[in-house]
mmCIF file of N, CA and C in Angstrom:
data_model
loop_
_atom_site.group_PDB
_atom_site.id
_atom_site.type_symbol
_atom_site.label_atom_id
_atom_site.label_comp_id
_atom_site.label_asym_id
_atom_site.label_seq_id
_atom_site.Cartn_x
_atom_site.Cartn_y
_atom_site.Cartn_z
ATOM 1 N N MET A 14 27.102 29.341 -13.841
ATOM 2 C CA MET A 14 25.480 29.140 -13.750
ATOM 3 C C MET A 14 25.490 27.724 -14.288
ATOM 4 N N MET A 15 26.213 27.016 -15.164
ATOM 5 C CA MET A 15 26.098 25.594 -15.161
ATOM 6 C C MET A 15 26.125 24.665 -14.069
ATOM 7 N N LYS A 16 27.256 24.950 -13.081
ATOM 8 C CA LYS A 16 27.878 24.376 -11.945
ATOM 9 C C LYS A 16 26.379 24.382 -11.218
ATOM 10 N N LYS A 17 26.026 25.386 -11.049
ATOM 11 C CA LYS A 17 24.868 25.689 -9.997
ATOM 12 C C LYS A 17 23.738 24.480 -10.323
ATOM 13 N N ARG A 18 23.665 24.547 -11.467
ATOM 14 C CA ARG A 18 22.413 23.836 -12.102
ATOM 15 C C ARG A 18 22.659 22.171 -12.082
ATOM 16 N N ALA A 19 23.995 21.747 -12.196
ATOM 17 C CA ALA A 19 24.236 20.318 -12.242
ATOM 18 C C ALA A 19 24.579 20.199 -10.562
ATOM 19 N N VAL A 20 24.732 20.890 -9.669
ATOM 20 C CA VAL A 20 24.281 20.557 -8.186
ATOM 21 C C VAL A 20 23.175 20.253 -7.924
ATOM 22 N N THR A 21 22.309 20.914 -8.528
ATOM 23 C CA THR A 21 20.836 21.104 -8.204
ATOM 24 C C THR A 21 20.212 19.951 -8.869
ATOM 25 N N ASP A 22 20.601 19.290 -9.918
ATOM 26 C CA ASP A 22 20.251 17.919 -10.698
ATOM 27 C C ASP A 22 20.642 17.220 -9.860
ATOM 28 N N LYS A 23 21.911 16.990 -9.498
ATOM 29 C CA LYS A 23 22.255 15.952 -8.508
ATOM 30 C C LYS A 23 21.639 15.867 -7.224
ATOM 31 N N ALA A 24 21.164 17.053 -6.740
ATOM 32 C CA ALA A 24 20.280 16.689 -5.463
ATOM 33 C C ALA A 24 18.928 16.226 -5.760
ATOM 34 N N ASN A 25 18.285 16.768 -6.805
ATOM 35 C CA ASN A 25 17.213 16.102 -7.517
ATOM 36 C C ASN A 25 17.194 14.662 -7.601
ATOM 37 N N ILE A 26 18.114 14.279 -8.271
ATOM 38 C CA ILE A 26 18.509 12.855 -8.446
ATOM 39 C C ILE A 26 18.331 12.021 -7.289
ATOM 40 N N SER A 27 19.346 12.591 -6.312
ATOM 41 C CA SER A 27 19.605 11.912 -5.119
ATOM 42 C C SER A 27 18.282 11.905 -4.288
ATOM 43 N N GLU A 28 17.585 12.478 -4.433
ATOM 44 C CA GLU A 28 16.096 12.624 -3.553
ATOM 45 C C GLU A 28 15.223 11.725 -4.252
ATOM 46 N N GLU A 29 15.167 11.585 -5.534
ATOM 47 C CA GLU A 29 14.271 10.770 -6.553
ATOM 48 C C GLU A 29 14.968 9.180 -6.080
ATOM 49 N N LEU A 30 16.404 9.041 -6.187
ATOM 50 C CA LEU A 30 16.903 7.607 -5.815
ATOM 51 C C LEU A 30 16.598 7.221 -4.407
ATOM 52 N N SER A 31 16.444 8.172 -3.544
ATOM 53 C CA SER A 31 16.122 7.909 -2.112
ATOM 54 C C SER A 31 14.676 7.449 -1.936
ATOM 55 N N GLU A 32 13.895 8.295 -2.715
ATOM 56 C CA GLU A 32 12.409 7.890 -2.679
ATOM 57 C C GLU A 32 12.167 6.464 -3.087
ATOM 58 N N CYS A 33 12.843 6.246 -4.277
ATOM 59 C CA CYS A 33 12.554 4.954 -5.041
ATOM 60 C C CYS A 33 12.972 3.748 -3.958
ATOM 61 N N ARG A 34 14.270 4.095 -3.540
ATOM 62 C CA ARG A 34 14.954 2.925 -2.609
ATOM 63 C C ARG A 34 14.183 2.653 -1.508
ATOM 64 N N LYS A 35 13.529 3.621 -0.998
ATOM 65 C CA LYS A 35 12.412 3.384 0.207
ATOM 66 C C LYS A 35 11.514 2.698 -0.157
ATOM 67 N N ASN A 36 10.748 3.309 -1.162
ATOM 68 C CA ASN A 36 9.920 2.334 -1.630
ATOM 69 C C ASN A 36 10.099 0.832 -1.910
ATOM 70 N N ILE A 37 11.192 0.521 -2.622
ATOM 71 C CA ILE A 37 11.992 -0.875 -2.567
ATOM 72 C C ILE A 37 12.087 -1.654 -1.370
ATOM 73 N N GLU A 38 12.642 -0.883 -0.379
ATOM 74 C CA GLU A 38 12.972 -1.600 0.942
ATOM 75 C C GLU A 38 11.488 -1.723 1.396
ATOM 76 N N LYS A 39 10.345 -0.988 1.702
ATOM 77 C CA LYS A 39 9.112 -1.362 1.969
ATOM 78 C C LYS A 39 8.542 -2.600 1.135
ATOM 79 N N ILE A 40 8.622 -2.760 -0.361
ATOM 80 C CA ILE A 40 8.113 -3.957 -0.805
ATOM 81 C C ILE A 40 9.105 -5.071 -0.395
ATOM 82 N N ASP A 41 10.365 -5.057 -0.032
ATOM 83 C CA ASP A 41 11.162 -6.096 0.258
ATOM 84 C C ASP A 41 10.561 -6.654 1.450
ATOM 85 N N ARG A 42 10.197 -5.667 2.480
ATOM 86 C CA ARG A 42 9.793 -6.124 3.632
ATOM 87 C C ARG A 42 8.391 -7.209 3.469
ATOM 88 N N GLU A 43 7.432 -6.600 2.614
ATOM 89 C CA GLU A 43 6.574 -7.223 2.403
ATOM 90 C C GLU A 43 6.535 -8.633 1.692
ATOM 91 N N ILE A 44 7.408 -8.738 0.686
ATOM 92 C CA ILE A 44 7.737 -9.812 0.255
ATOM 93 C C ILE A 44 8.775 -10.862 1.052
ATOM 94 N N VAL A 45 9.360 -10.397 2.148
ATOM 95 C CA VAL A 45 9.954 -11.367 2.905
ATOM 96 C C VAL A 45 8.763 -11.952 3.764
ATOM 97 N N SER A 46 7.617 -11.374 4.255
ATOM 98 C CA SER A 46 6.651 -11.613 4.922
ATOM 99 C C SER A 46 5.998 -12.764 4.238
ATOM 100 N N LEU A 47 5.570 -12.301 3.072
ATOM 101 C CA LEU A 47 4.757 -13.396 1.922
ATOM 102 C C LEU A 47 5.766 -14.536 1.877
ATOM 103 N N LEU A 48 7.103 -14.525 1.889
ATOM 104 C CA LEU A 48 7.818 -15.663 1.458
ATOM 105 C C LEU A 48 7.741 -16.483 2.679
ATOM 106 N N GLU A 49 8.006 -15.995 3.916
ATOM 107 C CA GLU A 49 7.688 -16.631 5.261
ATOM 108 C C GLU A 49 6.572 -17.469 5.339
ATOM 109 N N ASP A 50 5.591 -17.017 4.896
ATOM 110 C CA ASP A 50 4.283 -17.576 4.715
ATOM 111 C C ASP A 50 4.127 -18.710 3.851
ATOM 112 N N ARG A 51 4.809 -18.371 2.533
ATOM 113 C CA ARG A 51 4.747 -19.484 1.911
ATOM 114 C C ARG A 51 5.749 -20.618 2.014
ATOM 115 N N MET A 52 6.787 -20.459 2.943
ATOM 116 C CA MET A 52 7.570 -21.442 3.414
ATOM 117 C C MET A 52 6.847 -22.151 4.616
ATOM 118 N N ASN A 53 6.225 -21.710 5.184
ATOM 119 C CA ASN A 53 5.323 -22.267 6.314
ATOM 120 C C ASN A 53 4.400 -23.151 5.632
ATOM 121 N N ASN A 54 3.780 -23.078 4.556
ATOM 122 C CA ASN A 54 2.807 -23.766 4.047
ATOM 123 C C ASN A 54 3.806 -24.840 3.268
ATOM 124 N N SER A 55 4.659 -24.597 2.453
ATOM 125 C CA SER A 55 5.590 -25.545 2.137
ATOM 126 C C SER A 55 5.755 -26.550 2.846
ATOM 127 N N ILE A 56 6.494 -26.205 4.173
ATOM 128 C CA ILE A 56 6.438 -27.089 5.242
ATOM 129 C C ILE A 56 5.504 -28.096 5.620
ATOM 130 N N GLN A 57 4.394 -27.599 5.599
ATOM 131 C CA GLN A 57 3.095 -28.080 6.022
ATOM 132 C C GLN A 57 2.826 -29.132 5.035
ATOM 133 N N ILE A 58 2.780 -28.625 3.830
ATOM 134 C CA ILE A 58 2.740 -29.450 2.448
ATOM 135 C C ILE A 58 3.632 -30.751 2.726
ATOM 136 N N GLY A 59 5.009 -30.352 2.964
ATOM 137 C CA GLY A 59 5.973 -31.353 3.000
ATOM 138 C C GLY A 59 5.736 -32.359 4.036
ATOM 139 N N ARG A 60 5.432 -31.962 5.085
ATOM 140 C CA ARG A 60 4.859 -32.977 6.189
ATOM 141 C C ARG A 60 3.836 -33.965 5.668
ATOM 142 N N ILE A 61 2.575 -33.284 4.890
ATOM 143 C CA ILE A 61 1.538 -34.222 4.637
ATOM 144 C C ILE A 61 2.208 -35.223 3.595
ATOM 145 N N LYS A 62 3.200 -34.647 2.722
ATOM 146 C CA LYS A 62 3.480 -35.532 1.418
ATOM 147 C C LYS A 62 4.261 -36.829 2.345
ATOM 148 N N MET A 63 5.149 -36.277 3.421
ATOM 149 C CA MET A 63 6.199 -37.562 4.048
ATOM 150 C C MET A 63 5.334 -38.499 4.741
ATOM 151 N N LYS A 64 4.143 -38.029 5.200
ATOM 152 C CA LYS A 64 3.011 -38.809 6.064
ATOM 153 C C LYS A 64 2.259 -39.798 5.072
ATOM 154 N N ASN A 65 2.204 -39.423 3.813
ATOM 155 C CA ASN A 65 1.647 -40.067 2.876
ATOM 156 C C ASN A 65 2.406 -40.679 1.638
ATOM 157 N N ASP A 66 3.768 -40.852 2.345
ATOM 158 C CA ASP A 66 4.796 -41.164 1.287
ATOM 159 C C ASP A 66 4.641 -40.837 -0.156
ATOM 160 N N ALA A 67 4.488 -39.583 -0.194
ATOM 161 C CA ALA A 67 4.549 -38.961 -1.521
ATOM 162 C C ALA A 67 5.670 -38.383 -1.829
ATOM 163 N N ASN A 68 5.945 -38.091 -3.313
ATOM 164 C CA ASN A 68 7.252 -37.599 -3.668
ATOM 165 C C ASN A 68 7.035 -36.080 -3.620
ATOM 166 N N VAL A 69 8.216 -35.376 -3.167
ATOM 167 C CA VAL A 69 8.418 -33.978 -3.034
ATOM 168 C C VAL A 69 8.073 -33.388 -4.411
ATOM 169 N N TYR A 70 8.804 -33.713 -5.513
ATOM 170 C CA TYR A 70 8.703 -33.252 -6.517
ATOM 171 C C TYR A 70 7.428 -33.874 -7.414
ATOM 172 N N ASP A 71 6.483 -32.832 -7.963
ATOM 173 C CA ASP A 71 5.400 -32.940 -8.646
ATOM 174 C C ASP A 71 5.601 -31.928 -9.932
ATOM 175 N N ALA A 72 6.029 -32.694 -11.007
ATOM 176 C CA ALA A 72 6.351 -31.664 -12.171
ATOM 177 C C ALA A 72 4.852 -31.042 -12.617
ATOM 178 N N GLU A 73 3.805 -31.629 -12.736
ATOM 179 C CA GLU A 73 2.841 -31.191 -13.167
ATOM 180 C C GLU A 73 2.016 -30.010 -12.230
ATOM 181 N N ARG A 74 2.416 -30.251 -11.072
ATOM 182 C CA ARG A 74 2.060 -29.173 -9.903
ATOM 183 C C ARG A 74 2.848 -27.794 -10.317
ATOM 184 N N GLU A 75 3.919 -28.182 -10.161
ATOM 185 C CA GLU A 75 4.781 -26.938 -10.582
ATOM 186 C C GLU A 75 4.342 -26.168 -12.012
ATOM 187 N N LYS A 76 4.220 -26.975 -13.149
ATOM 188 C CA LYS A 76 3.869 -26.264 -14.077
ATOM 189 C C LYS A 76 2.699 -25.657 -14.091
ATOM 190 N N ARG A 77 1.772 -26.061 -13.304
ATOM 191 C CA ARG A 77 0.336 -25.420 -12.936
ATOM 192 C C ARG A 77 0.818 -24.103 -12.271
ATOM 193 N N VAL A 78 1.612 -24.268 -11.380
ATOM 194 C CA VAL A 78 1.855 -23.088 -10.539
ATOM 195 C C VAL A 78 2.493 -21.856 -11.475
ATOM 196 N N LEU A 79 3.731 -22.302 -12.257
ATOM 197 C CA LEU A 79 4.159 -21.160 -13.129
ATOM 198 C C LEU A 79 3.093 -20.843 -14.184
ATOM 199 N N GLU A 80 2.188 -21.582 -14.779
ATOM 200 C CA GLU A 80 1.248 -20.970 -15.489
ATOM 201 C C GLU A 80 0.203 -19.811 -14.926
ATOM 202 N N ASN A 81 0.087 -20.291 -13.578
ATOM 203 C CA ASN A 81 -0.752 -19.389 -12.748
ATOM 204 C C ASN A 81 0.015 -18.020 -12.645
ATOM 205 N N VAL A 82 1.179 -18.076 -12.298
ATOM 206 C CA VAL A 82 1.914 -16.984 -12.287
ATOM 207 C C VAL A 82 1.879 -15.968 -13.519
ATOM 208 N N LYS A 83 2.365 -16.744 -14.521
ATOM 209 C CA LYS A 83 2.350 -16.141 -15.845
ATOM 210 C C LYS A 83 0.974 -15.315 -16.310
ATOM 211 N N SER A 84 -0.160 -16.190 -15.723
ATOM 212 C CA SER A 84 -1.361 -15.261 -16.105
ATOM 213 C C SER A 84 -1.608 -14.360 -15.306
ATOM 214 N N ALA A 85 -0.828 -14.338 -14.363
ATOM 215 C CA ALA A 85 -1.252 -12.897 -13.207
ATOM 216 C C ALA A 85 -0.329 -11.716 -13.485
ATOM 217 N N VAL A 86 0.602 -12.068 -14.274
ATOM 218 C CA VAL A 86 1.600 -10.889 -14.644
ATOM 219 C C VAL A 86 0.719 -9.958 -15.691
ATOM 220 N N ILE A 87 0.965 -8.865 -15.272
ATOM 221 C CA ILE A 87 0.153 -7.642 -15.767
ATOM 222 C C ILE A 87 1.099 -7.203 -16.959
ATOM 223 N N ASN A 88 2.151 -6.769 -16.712
ATOM 224 C CA ASN A 88 3.214 -6.145 -17.695
ATOM 225 C C ASN A 88 4.086 -7.405 -18.306
ATOM 226 N N SER A 89 3.359 -7.602 -19.610
ATOM 227 C CA SER A 89 4.432 -8.853 -20.343
ATOM 228 C C SER A 89 5.871 -8.821 -20.340
ATOM 229 N N GLU A 90 6.349 -7.471 -20.235
ATOM 230 C CA GLU A 90 7.856 -7.309 -20.382
ATOM 231 C C GLU A 90 8.652 -8.075 -19.044
ATOM 232 N N TYR A 91 7.948 -8.304 -17.947
ATOM 233 C CA TYR A 91 8.341 -8.735 -16.731
ATOM 234 C C TYR A 91 8.138 -10.368 -16.703
ATOM 235 N N GLU A 92 7.658 -10.743 -17.577
ATOM 236 C CA GLU A 92 6.800 -12.127 -17.304
ATOM 237 C C GLU A 92 8.043 -13.200 -17.334
ATOM 238 N N ASN A 93 9.131 -13.242 -18.115
ATOM 239 C CA ASN A 93 10.310 -14.157 -17.869
ATOM 240 C C ASN A 93 11.050 -13.731 -16.546
ATOM 241 N N TYR A 94 11.017 -12.631 -16.174
ATOM 242 C CA TYR A 94 11.999 -12.425 -15.096
ATOM 243 C C TYR A 94 11.126 -12.727 -14.031
ATOM 244 N N ILE A 95 9.741 -12.884 -13.915
ATOM 245 C CA ILE A 95 9.144 -13.236 -12.761
ATOM 246 C C ILE A 95 8.702 -14.616 -12.704
ATOM 247 N N THR A 96 8.741 -15.253 -13.774
ATOM 248 C CA THR A 96 8.454 -16.596 -13.783
ATOM 249 C C THR A 96 10.108 -17.472 -13.294
ATOM 250 N N GLU A 97 11.216 -16.677 -13.651
ATOM 251 C CA GLU A 97 12.549 -17.293 -13.386
ATOM 252 C C GLU A 97 12.348 -16.993 -11.556
ATOM 253 N N ILE A 98 11.834 -15.855 -11.164
ATOM 254 C CA ILE A 98 12.010 -15.731 -9.927
ATOM 255 C C ILE A 98 11.088 -16.935 -9.185
ATOM 256 N N ILE A 99 9.999 -16.930 -9.562
ATOM 257 C CA ILE A 99 9.150 -17.987 -8.890
ATOM 258 C C ILE A 99 9.549 -19.580 -9.014
ATOM 259 N N SER A 100 10.354 -19.799 -10.329
ATOM 260 C CA SER A 100 11.005 -21.057 -10.446
ATOM 261 C C SER A 100 12.176 -21.052 -9.056
ATOM 262 N N PHE A 101 12.813 -20.206 -8.794
ATOM 263 C CA PHE A 101 13.570 -20.279 -7.813
ATOM 264 C C PHE A 101 12.963 -20.558 -6.428
ATOM 265 N N ILE A 102 11.855 -19.771 -6.101
ATOM 266 C CA ILE A 102 11.179 -19.926 -4.928
ATOM 267 C C ILE A 102 10.723 -21.282 -4.959
ATOM 268 N N ILE A 103 10.209 -22.107 -6.044
ATOM 269 C CA ILE A 103 9.765 -23.183 -5.986
ATOM 270 C C ILE A 103 10.761 -24.292 -5.625
ATOM 271 N N GLN A 104 11.897 -24.072 -6.174
ATOM 272 C CA GLN A 104 13.075 -24.901 -5.858
ATOM 273 C C GLN A 104 13.478 -24.730 -4.510
ATOM 274 N N LYS A 105 13.571 -23.724 -3.887
ATOM 275 C CA LYS A 105 13.620 -23.417 -2.434
ATOM 276 C C LYS A 105 12.759 -24.180 -1.583
ATOM 277 N N SER A 106 11.395 -24.008 -1.930
ATOM 278 C CA SER A 106 10.239 -24.654 -1.247
ATOM 279 C C SER A 106 10.643 -26.322 -1.404
ATOM 280 N N ARG A 107 11.044 -26.532 -2.633
ATOM 281 C CA ARG A 107 11.491 -28.282 -2.627
ATOM 282 C C ARG A 107 12.234 -28.449 -1.689
ATOM 283 N N ASP A 108 13.454 -27.551 -1.613
ATOM 284 C CA ASP A 108 14.597 -28.043 -0.653
ATOM 285 C C ASP A 108 14.029 -28.197 0.746
ATOM 286 N N ILE A 109 13.221 -27.090 1.117
ATOM 287 C CA ILE A 109 12.839 -27.404 2.683
ATOM 288 C C ILE A 109 12.081 -28.233 2.772
ATOM 289 N N GLN A 110 11.138 -28.900 1.953
ATOM 290 C CA GLN A 110 10.524 -30.034 1.974
ATOM 291 C C GLN A 110 11.135 -31.218 2.198
ATOM 292 N N GLU A 111 12.346 -31.384 1.197
ATOM 293 C CA GLU A 111 13.383 -32.539 1.217
ATOM 294 C C GLU A 111 14.078 -32.349 2.562
ATOM 295 N N SER A 112 14.281 -31.342 3.228
ATOM 296 C CA SER A 112 15.085 -31.263 4.362
ATOM 297 C C SER A 112 14.268 -32.144 5.330
ATOM 298 N N LEU A 113 12.686 -32.216 5.357
ATOM 299 C CA LEU A 113 12.161 -32.739 6.492
ATOM 300 C C LEU A 113 12.547 -34.481 6.292
ATOM 301 N N TYR A 114 12.878 -34.733 5.137
ATOM 302 C CA TYR A 114 12.998 -36.190 5.035
ATOM 303 C C TYR A 114 14.507 -36.488 5.816
ATOM 304 N N GLU A 115 15.226 -35.486 6.065
ATOM 305 C CA GLU A 115 16.706 -35.991 6.462
ATOM 306 C C GLU A 115 16.427 -36.270 7.873
#
């Protein structure tokens, strides 16, 4: 009897994992679309900065962006993780803007 239950439990776990992974894949596709929109806007901003001989790096702007992100986080347990992810995205946005100067 114990073996049958273990097999059933494994099947249930597998189904649960599969459902969660499908949800994550859907979310990932949404994130990719949003990131592409963000990068397109970063390129536009970079072109405006280049045209106006402005610096790519704006510490005050980045600080405001991160503060805005922190205020949007609902679950405070995720705040540091999300802030780190957004910091990385900001760095990549800066990289793409700097590539326009090359």
